[in-house]
């Protein structure tokens, strides 16, 4: 069989399929449009790749966004643009708390060392604490030693400081 015939046949099928889809009911076109958007969205995401990071090779960076309200330090391990999540080590100096605030995205903290003091209690090493989105919260280190946690959240996290209402 002539290879050009297959090429022309494929091209004809493609044009024919395009014509059929353009002439079909709105529901089918809507389905195709949704499918195409999902394909484009998946192409925008970067594929994950194997990564190994030794935390000692990363310098602690002081939080810059809210220095007027709290002091903590970060070692970023992964970023949201890599796979949709943020993962980092966070260190609060002894006695430092992040005052009442709200996030639109929930976050988790796994206590590696020290005590995590929160609005819901105090938690020691080997404890995972989840803070849901849109809940007024405060958290930080106990009074006697630095706190180090493995911090995890989704992309798009923001912080809004609030005054807690009694009740």
PDB file of C-alpha atoms in Angstrom:
ATOM      1  CA  UNK A   1       0.000   0.000   0.000  1.00  0.00           C
ATOM      2  CA  UNK A   2       1.227   3.459  -0.846  1.00  0.00           C
ATOM      3  CA  UNK A   3       2.171   5.352   2.396  1.00  0.00           C
ATOM      4  CA  UNK A   4       0.740   8.568   0.936  1.00  0.00           C
ATOM      5  CA  UNK A   5      -2.698   6.982   0.809  1.00  0.00           C
ATOM      6  CA  UNK A   6      -2.641   6.421   4.571  1.00  0.00           C
ATOM      7  CA  UNK A   7      -1.582  10.027   5.133  1.00  0.00           C
ATOM      8  CA  UNK A   8      -4.400  11.355   2.952  1.00  0.00           C
ATOM      9  CA  UNK A   9      -6.892   9.030   4.622  1.00  0.00           C
ATOM     10  CA  UNK A  10      -5.845  10.209   8.093  1.00  0.00           C
ATOM     11  CA  UNK A  11      -6.140  13.807   7.007  1.00  0.00           C
ATOM     12  CA  UNK A  12      -9.598  13.115   5.586  1.00  0.00           C
ATOM     13  CA  UNK A  13     -10.714  11.437   8.802  1.00  0.00           C
ATOM     14  CA  UNK A  14      -9.452  14.424  10.788  1.00  0.00           C
ATOM     15  CA  UNK A  15     -11.328  16.918   8.594  1.00  0.00           C
ATOM     16  CA  UNK A  16     -14.426  14.724   8.639  1.00  0.00           C
ATOM     17  CA  UNK A  17     -14.350  14.382  12.423  1.00  0.00           C
ATOM     18  CA  UNK A  18     -13.933  18.126  12.772  1.00  0.00           C
ATOM     19  CA  UNK A  19     -16.912  18.737  10.487  1.00  0.00           C
ATOM     20  CA  UNK A  20     -19.092  16.220  12.359  1.00  0.00           C
ATOM     21  CA  UNK A  21     -18.225  17.719  15.735  1.00  0.00           C
ATOM     22  CA  UNK A  22     -18.912  21.248  14.526  1.00  0.00           C
ATOM     23  CA  UNK A  23     -22.269  20.184  13.134  1.00  0.00           C
ATOM     24  CA  UNK A  24     -23.454  18.191  16.165  1.00  0.00           C
ATOM     25  CA  UNK A  25     -25.600  19.311  19.032  1.00  0.00           C
ATOM     26  CA  UNK A  26     -24.424  21.826  21.618  1.00  0.00           C
ATOM     27  CA  UNK A  27     -23.995  19.063  24.245  1.00  0.00           C
ATOM     28  CA  UNK A  28     -21.330  17.253  22.234  1.00  0.00           C
ATOM     29  CA  UNK A  29     -19.473  20.468  21.466  1.00  0.00           C
ATOM     30  CA  UNK A  30     -19.677  21.383  25.135  1.00  0.00           C
ATOM     31  CA  UNK A  31     -18.216  17.986  26.046  1.00  0.00           C
ATOM     32  CA  UNK A  32     -15.373  18.420  23.538  1.00  0.00           C
ATOM     33  CA  UNK A  33     -14.658  21.935  24.823  1.00  0.00           C
ATOM     34  CA  UNK A  34     -14.475  20.701  28.435  1.00  0.00           C
ATOM     35  CA  UNK A  35     -12.195  17.849  27.389  1.00  0.00           C
ATOM     36  CA  UNK A  36      -9.922  20.243  25.460  1.00  0.00           C
ATOM     37  CA  UNK A  37      -9.694  22.562  28.483  1.00  0.00           C
ATOM     38  CA  UNK A  38      -8.684  19.621  30.683  1.00  0.00           C
ATOM     39  CA  UNK A  39      -5.985  18.617  28.209  1.00  0.00           C
ATOM     40  CA  UNK A  40      -4.619  22.164  28.048  1.00  0.00           C
ATOM     41  CA  UNK A  41      -4.713  22.438  31.859  1.00  0.00           C
ATOM     42  CA  UNK A  42      -2.817  19.164  32.257  1.00  0.00           C
ATOM     43  CA  UNK A  43      -0.185  20.364  29.785  1.00  0.00           C
ATOM     44  CA  UNK A  44       0.352  23.520  31.859  1.00  0.00           C
ATOM     45  CA  UNK A  45       1.286  21.487  34.929  1.00  0.00           C
ATOM     46  CA  UNK A  46       4.877  20.455  35.109  1.00  0.00           C
ATOM     47  CA  UNK A  47       5.387  16.729  35.491  1.00  0.00           C
ATOM     48  CA  UNK A  48       6.779  15.713  38.853  1.00  0.00           C
ATOM     49  CA  UNK A  49      10.319  14.460  39.014  1.00  0.00           C
ATOM     50  CA  UNK A  50      12.419  12.671  41.566  1.00  0.00           C
ATOM     51  CA  UNK A  51      14.068  15.052  44.018  1.00  0.00           C
ATOM     52  CA  UNK A  52      16.286  14.484  47.058  1.00  0.00           C
ATOM     53  CA  UNK A  53      17.216  17.470  49.206  1.00  0.00           C
ATOM     54  CA  UNK A  54      19.429  17.511  52.278  1.00  0.00           C
ATOM     55  CA  UNK A  55      17.931  20.177  54.556  1.00  0.00           C
ATOM     56  CA  UNK A  56      21.355  21.182  55.907  1.00  0.00           C
ATOM     57  CA  UNK A  57      22.245  22.388  52.409  1.00  0.00           C
ATOM     58  CA  UNK A  58      19.465  25.015  52.534  1.00  0.00           C
ATOM     59  CA  UNK A  59      19.852  28.250  54.488  1.00  0.00           C
ATOM     60  CA  UNK A  60      17.100  29.363  56.852  1.00  0.00           C
ATOM     61  CA  UNK A  61      15.312  32.380  55.334  1.00  0.00           C
ATOM     62  CA  UNK A  62      13.519  34.839  57.562  1.00  0.00           C
ATOM     63  CA  UNK A  63       9.860  35.404  56.752  1.00  0.00           C
ATOM     64  CA  UNK A  64       9.614  38.737  54.933  1.00  0.00           C
ATOM     65  CA  UNK A  65       5.873  39.019  54.343  1.00  0.00           C
ATOM     66  CA  UNK A  66       4.724  39.576  57.935  1.00  0.00           C
ATOM     67  CA  UNK A  67       7.816  40.695  59.813  1.00  0.00           C
ATOM     68  CA  UNK A  68       5.808  43.368  61.614  1.00  0.00           C
ATOM     69  CA  UNK A  69       3.628  40.679  63.246  1.00  0.00           C
ATOM     70  CA  UNK A  70       5.763  37.575  63.715  1.00  0.00           C
ATOM     71  CA  UNK A  71       9.207  36.052  63.334  1.00  0.00           C
ATOM     72  CA  UNK A  72       9.825  32.671  61.763  1.00  0.00           C
ATOM     73  CA  UNK A  73      12.295  31.122  59.359  1.00  0.00           C
ATOM     74  CA  UNK A  74      11.775  28.821  56.368  1.00  0.00           C
ATOM     75  CA  UNK A  75      13.648  26.239  54.319  1.00  0.00           C
ATOM     76  CA  UNK A  76      11.620  25.625  51.144  1.00  0.00           C
ATOM     77  CA  UNK A  77      11.680  21.987  50.036  1.00  0.00           C
ATOM     78  CA  UNK A  78       9.151  22.171  47.181  1.00  0.00           C
ATOM     79  CA  UNK A  79       7.045  24.828  45.504  1.00  0.00           C
ATOM     80  CA  UNK A  80       3.455  24.914  44.294  1.00  0.00           C
ATOM     81  CA  UNK A  81       4.539  25.309  40.664  1.00  0.00           C
ATOM     82  CA  UNK A  82       6.321  21.927  40.873  1.00  0.00           C
ATOM     83  CA  UNK A  83       3.268  19.828  41.804  1.00  0.00           C
ATOM     84  CA  UNK A  84       0.560  22.001  43.343  1.00  0.00           C
ATOM     85  CA  UNK A  85       1.744  21.780  46.937  1.00  0.00           C
ATOM     86  CA  UNK A  86       4.175  23.688  49.119  1.00  0.00           C
ATOM     87  CA  UNK A  87       6.432  21.797  51.513  1.00  0.00           C
ATOM     88  CA  UNK A  88       8.977  23.465  53.786  1.00  0.00           C
ATOM     89  CA  UNK A  89      10.687  23.349  57.128  1.00  0.00           C
ATOM     90  CA  UNK A  90       9.573  26.202  59.380  1.00  0.00           C
ATOM     91  CA  UNK A  91      11.342  27.310  62.563  1.00  0.00           C
ATOM     92  CA  UNK A  92       9.840  29.604  65.188  1.00  0.00           C
ATOM     93  CA  UNK A  93      12.238  30.959  67.847  1.00  0.00           C
ATOM     94  CA  UNK A  94      11.251  30.103  71.433  1.00  0.00           C
ATOM     95  CA  UNK A  95       8.232  32.099  72.578  1.00  0.00           C
ATOM     96  CA  UNK A  96       7.357  33.518  69.128  1.00  0.00           C
ATOM     97  CA  UNK A  97       3.735  33.161  68.006  1.00  0.00           C
ATOM     98  CA  UNK A  98       2.035  33.989  64.727  1.00  0.00           C
ATOM     99  CA  UNK A  99      -0.993  35.943  66.055  1.00  0.00           C
ATOM    100  CA  UNK A 100      -4.641  35.430  65.053  1.00  0.00           C
ATOM    101  CA  UNK A 101      -4.907  35.003  61.303  1.00  0.00           C
ATOM    102  CA  UNK A 102      -6.872  33.222  58.579  1.00  0.00           C
ATOM    103  CA  UNK A 103      -5.781  31.388  55.424  1.00  0.00           C
ATOM    104  CA  UNK A 104      -8.004  30.624  52.430  1.00  0.00           C
ATOM    105  CA  UNK A 105      -6.161  27.306  52.053  1.00  0.00           C
ATOM    106  CA  UNK A 106      -5.662  24.800  54.872  1.00  0.00           C
ATOM    107  CA  UNK A 107      -2.205  23.766  56.037  1.00  0.00           C
ATOM    108  CA  UNK A 108      -0.557  21.071  58.106  1.00  0.00           C
ATOM    109  CA  UNK A 109       2.376  21.048  60.501  1.00  0.00           C
ATOM    110  CA  UNK A 110       4.283  17.954  61.576  1.00  0.00           C
ATOM    111  CA  UNK A 111       6.232  18.756  64.742  1.00  0.00           C
ATOM    112  CA  UNK A 112       9.873  17.687  64.436  1.00  0.00           C
ATOM    113  CA  UNK A 113      11.207  19.376  67.599  1.00  0.00           C
ATOM    114  CA  UNK A 114       9.970  21.761  70.265  1.00  0.00           C
ATOM    115  CA  UNK A 115       6.353  22.453  71.175  1.00  0.00           C
ATOM    116  CA  UNK A 116       3.733  23.790  68.771  1.00  0.00           C
ATOM    117  CA  UNK A 117       1.495  26.178  70.719  1.00  0.00           C
ATOM    118  CA  UNK A 118      -1.870  26.798  69.007  1.00  0.00           C
ATOM    119  CA  UNK A 119      -5.321  28.212  69.713  1.00  0.00           C
ATOM    120  CA  UNK A 120      -6.411  24.575  70.241  1.00  0.00           C
ATOM    121  CA  UNK A 121      -3.645  23.371  72.555  1.00  0.00           C
ATOM    122  CA  UNK A 122       0.029  22.471  72.677  1.00  0.00           C
ATOM    123  CA  UNK A 123       1.524  19.629  70.644  1.00  0.00           C
ATOM    124  CA  UNK A 124       4.925  17.951  70.906  1.00  0.00           C
ATOM    125  CA  UNK A 125       7.233  16.072  68.543  1.00  0.00           C
ATOM    126  CA  UNK A 126       5.820  13.427  66.194  1.00  0.00           C
ATOM    127  CA  UNK A 127       2.392  15.093  66.128  1.00  0.00           C
ATOM    128  CA  UNK A 128       0.675  16.183  62.934  1.00  0.00           C
ATOM    129  CA  UNK A 129      -1.692  19.176  63.263  1.00  0.00           C
ATOM    130  CA  UNK A 130      -4.079  20.252  60.484  1.00  0.00           C
ATOM    131  CA  UNK A 131      -5.388  23.828  60.333  1.00  0.00           C
ATOM    132  CA  UNK A 132      -8.485  24.060  58.096  1.00  0.00           C
ATOM    133  CA  UNK A 133      -9.039  26.929  55.677  1.00  0.00           C
ATOM    134  CA  UNK A 134     -10.892  30.013  56.932  1.00  0.00           C
ATOM    135  CA  UNK A 135     -10.470  29.195  60.641  1.00  0.00           C
ATOM    136  CA  UNK A 136      -9.062  31.922  62.882  1.00  0.00           C
ATOM    137  CA  UNK A 137      -5.834  30.448  64.227  1.00  0.00           C
ATOM    138  CA  UNK A 138      -2.611  31.267  65.986  1.00  0.00           C
ATOM    139  CA  UNK A 139       0.465  29.078  66.297  1.00  0.00           C
ATOM    140  CA  UNK A 140       4.123  29.229  67.156  1.00  0.00           C
ATOM    141  CA  UNK A 141       6.800  28.004  69.584  1.00  0.00           C
ATOM    142  CA  UNK A 142       6.506  27.215  73.261  1.00  0.00           C
ATOM    143  CA  UNK A 143       8.407  29.439  75.710  1.00  0.00           C
ATOM    144  CA  UNK A 144      11.500  27.295  76.317  1.00  0.00           C
ATOM    145  CA  UNK A 145      12.808  26.084  72.944  1.00  0.00           C
ATOM    146  CA  UNK A 146      12.648  26.696  69.215  1.00  0.00           C
ATOM    147  CA  UNK A 147       9.953  24.895  67.247  1.00  0.00           C
ATOM    148  CA  UNK A 148      10.748  23.125  63.949  1.00  0.00           C
ATOM    149  CA  UNK A 149       7.890  21.742  61.849  1.00  0.00           C
ATOM    150  CA  UNK A 150       7.436  20.217  58.433  1.00  0.00           C
ATOM    151  CA  UNK A 151       4.868  22.579  56.889  1.00  0.00           C
ATOM    152  CA  UNK A 152       2.560  21.577  54.031  1.00  0.00           C
ATOM    153  CA  UNK A 153      -0.112  23.494  52.128  1.00  0.00           C
ATOM    154  CA  UNK A 154      -1.682  23.806  48.709  1.00  0.00           C
ATOM    155  CA  UNK A 155      -1.048  26.528  46.175  1.00  0.00           C
ATOM    156  CA  UNK A 156      -2.590  29.957  46.546  1.00  0.00           C
ATOM    157  CA  UNK A 157      -2.197  30.288  50.296  1.00  0.00           C
ATOM    158  CA  UNK A 158      -2.572  33.789  51.654  1.00  0.00           C
ATOM    159  CA  UNK A 159      -2.605  35.242  55.176  1.00  0.00           C
ATOM    160  CA  UNK A 160      -5.036  37.766  56.621  1.00  0.00           C
ATOM    161  CA  UNK A 161      -4.546  38.933  60.211  1.00  0.00           C
ATOM    162  CA  UNK A 162      -7.723  39.378  62.248  1.00  0.00           C
ATOM    163  CA  UNK A 163      -8.908  40.334  65.710  1.00  0.00           C
ATOM    164  CA  UNK A 164     -10.461  37.354  67.487  1.00  0.00           C
ATOM    165  CA  UNK A 165     -13.950  38.032  68.794  1.00  0.00           C
ATOM    166  CA  UNK A 166     -14.686  36.674  72.288  1.00  0.00           C
ATOM    167  CA  UNK A 167     -17.130  33.866  72.459  1.00  0.00           C
TER     168      UNK A 167
END
